[in-house]
Amino acid sequence: MNRQSLVAKMLHLQVASALVCILLYFALLFATRAGLSYYNNHSDIQQRSIARQVERFQKYVTAQEISAKDTRAIDDWVGQQSFLLMNIYRGHRMLYSNFSFSFGDGPDEEREPGSNFSFSFGDGSDEERESGESWQVFYPVQFSDGPAQVQLFCNVVLNWWVLFSKLLIVFCVGVFLVVFWFACRRIVKYIIQLSEEIQAMEGGDLDHPITIRGDDELTTLARCLDSMRVTLRQQQEEEAKASAKVKNLITEMSHDLRTPLTTLLLYTEIVRSRKYENDAQKDDYLNKIDTKARQLKQLSDNLFEYALVTRDTVVTLDPPAYFSRIFEEPLAEMVDTLQQRGFACALDLGSEDLMLTVKMQYIRRVFDNITSNAIKYADPGREISVTFRKEEKWVGLRFANHVLPGQHREESTQVGLTSIETMMEKMNAVCRVEQGTEQFAITLLFPIT
């Protein structure tokens, strides 16, 4: 699956939001222009606006006692207005103009420094003025040096146009921010959701899965977090199982140690107090003391072996080897030991020689535990069978023996079996125990390499 970069996604959102705002800006600008144009053509807004400007100019002239030739003061007032052009006439002579062009060749003696232009129309005849300016509107203004005629050109619609344009820019920028925020809100909500789920993990809640959504860097982060959550939960479960197993083992071990210790102390006290009838009874008590002492030694050895096995957190397996090469020597030693103890063994190892990956040190310990278990609890009058087993992609051996009649299994903690199961787990193998009143069997299965 192609992953879309979060940076590219944000860039796409910005471009899309900008395009929406640009289109909206030009659409509103066109509508505003059309509306203002229609209003300007169907109202007397221009005339009313010019009349107001003339009235304000008259108040300014009166208050400042300005003459018609005081171009600096007139320039100051005109400069404060927006989109305003002004001509001032007295008689047939232009005294002031802020136009950026001039007409005619008239003398400019009447023009003060700082003013824009001073010119006259033609030769100053009344006929020429009336014919050339009949369409123009002049407003009388009383200056300090006498009256004059003022001609104004003011475009109030243009003022509104500029104002609306600025407002539209501000509005569209706001729309851009709002559109971009709504577009990013999904990403922000996902980040907040991941933050809340991480806090839940930090608080110990490893059962709630991390939400995986999208195909960007946040998705990759979510997958990694969920994988970490699963790993931590598995580790917690394994630690809880191991802790429960150890607690149970300690509880049962203390009980099993107490029983032989009590018997050992009892017989020791009898011998020390000489409460026996003859030497034969004394020897019998000493033999029982020796048996209980050996039993305690066996329990301590099994416990020590279990501690060694559980201590190895990381196990490196040996290179792959054939089935026959792995089990030939341990089986030979096991059969020899059992035969010396009076047991008969029946072997059926099949004909398949498959590749397995094991740790030979653990294999020898497993066989030693099975041998020790058989010596203590198996019936010497019945055969101990060792059978080849294959189940799909697993292969191994099954050991079975009949339990000695009337034999009470004093090692109720089964530390030896627990050690076998632990070593098999570390080799990625399986251990199955079948325990009944008359028969005991243990099956070891290893994955085929």
CSV table of N, CA and C in Angstrom, one decimal, residues 70-155:
chain,number,residue,atom,x,y,z
A,70,ASP,N,-3.9,80.2,-1.3
A,70,ASP,CA,-3.1,79.4,-0.3
A,70,ASP,C,-3.1,77.9,-0.7
A,71,THR,N,-2.3,77.6,-1.6
A,71,THR,CA,-2.3,76.2,-2.2
A,71,THR,C,-1.8,75.2,-1.2
A,72,ARG,N,-0.9,75.6,-0.3
A,72,ARG,CA,-0.4,74.6,0.7
A,72,ARG,C,-1.5,74.1,1.6
A,73,ALA,N,-2.3,75.1,2.1
A,73,ALA,CA,-3.4,74.7,3.0
A,73,ALA,C,-4.5,73.9,2.2
A,74,ILE,N,-4.7,74.3,1.0
A,74,ILE,CA,-5.7,73.5,0.2
A,74,ILE,C,-5.2,72.1,-0.1
A,75,ASP,N,-3.9,72.0,-0.4
A,75,ASP,CA,-3.3,70.7,-0.6
A,75,ASP,C,-3.4,69.8,0.6
A,76,ASP,N,-3.2,70.4,1.8
A,76,ASP,CA,-3.3,69.6,3.0
A,76,ASP,C,-4.7,69.0,3.2
A,77,TRP,N,-5.7,69.8,2.9
A,77,TRP,CA,-7.1,69.3,3.0
A,77,TRP,C,-7.4,68.2,2.0
A,78,VAL,N,-7.0,68.5,0.7
A,78,VAL,CA,-7.3,67.6,-0.4
A,78,VAL,C,-6.5,66.2,-0.1
A,79,GLY,N,-5.3,66.4,0.4
A,79,GLY,CA,-4.5,65.1,0.7
A,79,GLY,C,-5.2,64.2,1.8
A,80,GLN,N,-6.0,64.8,2.6
A,80,GLN,CA,-6.7,64.0,3.6
A,80,GLN,C,-7.9,63.3,3.1
A,81,GLN,N,-8.3,63.6,1.8
A,81,GLN,CA,-9.5,63.0,1.2
A,81,GLN,C,-9.1,61.8,0.4
A,82,SER,N,-10.0,61.0,0.0
A,82,SER,CA,-9.7,59.8,-0.8
A,82,SER,C,-10.3,60.0,-2.2
A,83,PHE,N,-9.5,59.8,-3.2
A,83,PHE,CA,-9.9,59.9,-4.6
A,83,PHE,C,-10.7,61.2,-4.9
A,84,LEU,N,-10.1,62.3,-4.6
A,84,LEU,CA,-10.7,63.6,-4.8
A,84,LEU,C,-9.8,64.5,-5.7
A,85,LEU,N,-10.4,65.1,-6.7
A,85,LEU,CA,-9.8,66.0,-7.6
A,85,LEU,C,-10.5,67.3,-7.5
A,86,MET,N,-9.7,68.5,-7.5
A,86,MET,CA,-10.3,69.8,-7.2
A,86,MET,C,-9.7,70.8,-8.2
A,87,ASN,N,-10.6,71.7,-8.7
A,87,ASN,CA,-10.2,72.9,-9.5
A,87,ASN,C,-10.8,74.1,-8.8
A,88,ILE,N,-10.1,75.2,-8.7
A,88,ILE,CA,-10.6,76.4,-8.2
A,88,ILE,C,-10.4,77.5,-9.2
A,89,TYR,N,-11.5,78.2,-9.5
A,89,TYR,CA,-11.5,79.3,-10.5
A,89,TYR,C,-12.0,80.6,-9.8
A,90,ARG,N,-11.4,81.6,-10.3
A,90,ARG,CA,-11.9,83.0,-10.0
A,90,ARG,C,-12.0,83.7,-11.3
A,91,GLY,N,-13.2,84.0,-11.7
A,91,GLY,CA,-13.4,84.6,-13.0
A,91,GLY,C,-13.1,83.5,-14.0
A,92,HIS,N,-12.2,83.8,-14.9
A,92,HIS,CA,-11.9,82.8,-16.0
A,92,HIS,C,-10.5,82.2,-15.7
A,93,ARG,N,-9.9,82.4,-14.5
A,93,ARG,CA,-8.6,81.9,-14.3
A,93,ARG,C,-8.6,80.8,-13.2
A,94,MET,N,-7.9,79.7,-13.6
A,94,MET,CA,-7.7,78.6,-12.6
A,94,MET,C,-6.7,79.0,-11.6
A,95,LEU,N,-7.1,79.0,-10.3
A,95,LEU,CA,-6.1,79.3,-9.2
A,95,LEU,C,-5.5,78.1,-8.6
A,96,TYR,N,-6.2,76.9,-8.7
A,96,TYR,CA,-5.7,75.7,-8.1
A,96,TYR,C,-6.2,74.5,-8.8
A,97,SER,N,-5.3,73.5,-8.9
A,97,SER,CA,-5.8,72.2,-9.5
A,97,SER,C,-4.8,71.1,-9.0
A,98,ASN,N,-5.3,70.0,-8.6
A,98,ASN,CA,-4.5,68.8,-8.2
A,98,ASN,C,-4.5,67.7,-9.3
A,99,PHE,N,-5.0,68.1,-10.5
A,99,PHE,CA,-4.9,67.2,-11.6
A,99,PHE,C,-3.4,67.0,-12.0
A,100,SER,N,-3.2,65.9,-12.6
A,100,SER,CA,-1.8,65.6,-13.0
A,100,SER,C,-1.5,65.9,-14.4
A,101,PHE,N,-2.4,66.8,-15.0
A,101,PHE,CA,-2.1,67.3,-16.4
A,101,PHE,C,-2.6,68.7,-16.5
A,102,SER,N,-2.3,69.4,-17.6
A,102,SER,CA,-2.8,70.8,-17.8
A,102,SER,C,-3.2,71.0,-19.2
A,103,PHE,N,-4.0,72.0,-19.4
A,103,PHE,CA,-4.5,72.4,-20.8
A,103,PHE,C,-4.1,73.8,-21.1
A,104,GLY,N,-3.9,74.1,-22.4
A,104,GLY,CA,-3.6,75.4,-22.9
A,104,GLY,C,-2.3,76.0,-22.5
A,105,ASP,N,-2.1,77.3,-22.9
A,105,ASP,CA,-0.8,77.9,-22.8
A,105,ASP,C,-0.9,79.2,-21.9
A,106,GLY,N,-1.9,79.3,-21.2
A,106,GLY,CA,-2.2,80.5,-20.4
A,106,GLY,C,-1.1,80.8,-19.4
A,107,PRO,N,-0.9,82.0,-19.0
A,107,PRO,CA,0.1,82.4,-18.1
A,107,PRO,C,-0.1,81.9,-16.7
A,108,ASP,N,0.9,81.7,-16.0
A,108,ASP,CA,0.8,81.2,-14.6
A,108,ASP,C,1.3,82.1,-13.6
A,109,GLU,N,1.1,83.4,-13.8
A,109,GLU,CA,1.5,84.4,-12.8
A,109,GLU,C,0.8,84.2,-11.5
A,110,GLU,N,-0.5,83.8,-11.6
A,110,GLU,CA,-1.4,83.7,-10.4
A,110,GLU,C,-1.1,82.5,-9.6
A,111,ARG,N,-0.3,81.5,-10.1
A,111,ARG,CA,-0.1,80.2,-9.4
A,111,ARG,C,1.0,80.4,-8.4
A,112,GLU,N,0.7,80.0,-7.2
A,112,GLU,CA,1.6,80.1,-6.1
A,112,GLU,C,2.6,78.9,-6.1
A,113,PRO,N,3.8,79.0,-5.6
A,113,PRO,CA,4.6,77.8,-5.5
A,113,PRO,C,4.0,76.8,-4.6
A,114,GLY,N,4.2,75.6,-5.0
A,114,GLY,CA,3.6,74.4,-4.2
A,114,GLY,C,2.3,74.0,-4.8
A,115,SER,N,1.6,74.8,-5.6
A,115,SER,CA,0.4,74.4,-6.3
A,115,SER,C,0.7,73.6,-7.5
A,116,ASN,N,-0.3,72.9,-8.0
A,116,ASN,CA,0.0,72.0,-9.1
A,116,ASN,C,0.1,72.7,-10.5
A,117,PHE,N,-1.0,73.4,-10.8
A,117,PHE,CA,-1.1,74.1,-12.1
A,117,PHE,C,-1.8,75.4,-12.0
A,118,SER,N,-1.5,76.3,-12.9
A,118,SER,CA,-2.3,77.6,-13.0
A,118,SER,C,-2.3,77.9,-14.5
A,119,PHE,N,-3.5,77.8,-15.0
A,119,PHE,CA,-3.7,78.1,-16.4
A,119,PHE,C,-5.0,78.6,-16.7
A,120,SER,N,-5.2,79.2,-17.9
A,120,SER,CA,-6.5,79.8,-18.3
A,120,SER,C,-7.0,79.1,-19.5
A,121,PHE,N,-8.3,79.1,-19.7
A,121,PHE,CA,-8.9,78.5,-20.9
A,121,PHE,C,-9.0,79.5,-22.0
A,122,GLY,N,-8.2,79.3,-23.1
A,122,GLY,CA,-8.3,80.2,-24.3
A,122,GLY,C,-7.9,81.6,-23.9
A,123,ASP,N,-8.7,82.5,-24.5
A,123,ASP,CA,-8.5,84.0,-24.3
A,123,ASP,C,-9.4,84.5,-23.2
A,124,GLY,N,-10.2,83.7,-22.6
A,124,GLY,CA,-11.0,84.2,-21.4
A,124,GLY,C,-12.3,84.7,-21.8
A,125,SER,N,-12.7,84.6,-23.0
A,125,SER,CA,-14.0,85.1,-23.4
A,125,SER,C,-15.2,84.3,-22.8
A,126,ASP,N,-16.3,85.0,-22.5
A,126,ASP,CA,-17.4,84.4,-21.8
A,126,ASP,C,-18.0,83.3,-22.7
A,127,GLU,N,-18.0,83.5,-24.0
A,127,GLU,CA,-18.6,82.5,-24.9
A,127,GLU,C,-17.8,81.2,-24.9
A,128,GLU,N,-16.5,81.3,-24.9
A,128,GLU,CA,-15.7,80.1,-24.9
A,128,GLU,C,-15.9,79.3,-23.6
A,129,ARG,N,-16.0,80.1,-22.5
A,129,ARG,CA,-16.2,79.4,-21.2
A,129,ARG,C,-17.5,78.7,-21.1
A,130,GLU,N,-18.6,79.4,-21.6
A,130,GLU,CA,-19.9,78.8,-21.6
A,130,GLU,C,-20.0,77.6,-22.5
A,131,SER,N,-19.3,77.7,-23.7
A,131,SER,CA,-19.4,76.5,-24.6
A,131,SER,C,-18.6,75.4,-24.2
A,132,GLY,N,-17.4,75.6,-23.5
A,132,GLY,CA,-16.5,74.5,-23.1
A,132,GLY,C,-16.8,73.9,-21.8
A,133,GLU,N,-17.6,74.6,-20.9
A,133,GLU,CA,-17.8,74.1,-19.5
A,133,GLU,C,-19.3,74.0,-19.2
A,134,SER,N,-20.1,74.0,-20.2
A,134,SER,CA,-21.6,74.0,-19.9
A,134,SER,C,-22.0,72.7,-19.2
A,135,TRP,N,-21.2,71.6,-19.3
A,135,TRP,CA,-21.6,70.3,-18.7
A,135,TRP,C,-21.0,70.2,-17.3
A,136,GLN,N,-20.2,71.1,-16.9
A,136,GLN,CA,-19.5,71.0,-15.6
A,136,GLN,C,-20.3,71.7,-14.5
A,137,VAL,N,-20.2,71.3,-13.3
A,137,VAL,CA,-20.9,71.9,-12.1
A,137,VAL,C,-19.9,72.6,-11.3
A,138,PHE,N,-20.1,73.9,-11.0
A,138,PHE,CA,-19.2,74.7,-10.1
A,138,PHE,C,-20.0,75.1,-8.8
A,139,TYR,N,-19.2,75.1,-7.7
A,139,TYR,CA,-19.8,75.4,-6.4
A,139,TYR,C,-19.1,76.6,-5.9
A,140,PRO,N,-19.9,77.6,-5.4
A,140,PRO,CA,-19.3,78.8,-4.9
A,140,PRO,C,-18.7,78.6,-3.5
A,141,VAL,N,-17.5,79.0,-3.3
A,141,VAL,CA,-16.9,78.9,-1.9
A,141,VAL,C,-16.3,80.3,-1.6
A,142,GLN,N,-16.6,80.7,-0.3
A,142,GLN,CA,-16.1,82.0,0.1
A,142,GLN,C,-14.8,81.8,0.8
A,143,PHE,N,-13.7,82.4,0.2
A,143,PHE,CA,-12.4,82.4,0.7
A,143,PHE,C,-12.1,83.7,1.5
A,144,SER,N,-11.0,83.8,2.2
A,144,SER,CA,-10.7,85.0,2.9
A,144,SER,C,-10.5,86.2,2.0
A,145,ASP,N,-10.0,85.9,0.8
A,145,ASP,CA,-9.7,87.0,-0.2
A,145,ASP,C,-10.8,87.1,-1.2
A,146,GLY,N,-12.0,86.5,-0.9
A,146,GLY,CA,-13.1,86.7,-1.8
A,146,GLY,C,-13.7,85.4,-2.3
A,147,PRO,N,-14.8,85.4,-3.0
A,147,PRO,CA,-15.4,84.2,-3.5
A,147,PRO,C,-14.7,83.6,-4.7
A,148,ALA,N,-14.9,82.3,-4.9
A,148,ALA,CA,-14.3,81.6,-6.0
A,148,ALA,C,-15.2,80.4,-6.3
A,149,GLN,N,-15.0,79.8,-7.5
A,149,GLN,CA,-15.8,78.7,-8.0
A,149,GLN,C,-15.0,77.4,-7.8
A,150,VAL,N,-15.5,76.4,-7.2
A,150,VAL,CA,-14.8,75.2,-7.0
A,150,VAL,C,-15.5,74.0,-7.8
A,151,GLN,N,-14.6,73.3,-8.4
A,151,GLN,CA,-15.1,72.1,-9.2
A,151,GLN,C,-14.5,70.9,-8.6
A,152,LEU,N,-15.3,69.9,-8.2
A,152,LEU,CA,-14.9,68.7,-7.5
A,152,LEU,C,-15.2,67.5,-8.4
A,153,PHE,N,-14.2,66.5,-8.4
A,153,PHE,CA,-14.5,65.2,-9.0
A,153,PHE,C,-14.2,64.2,-7.9
A,154,CYS,N,-15.3,63.6,-7.4
A,154,CYS,CA,-15.2,62.6,-6.3
A,154,CYS,C,-15.9,61.3,-6.6
A,155,ASN,N,-15.2,60.2,-6.5
A,155,ASN,CA,-15.7,58.9,-6.8
A,155,ASN,C,-16.0,58.1,-5.5
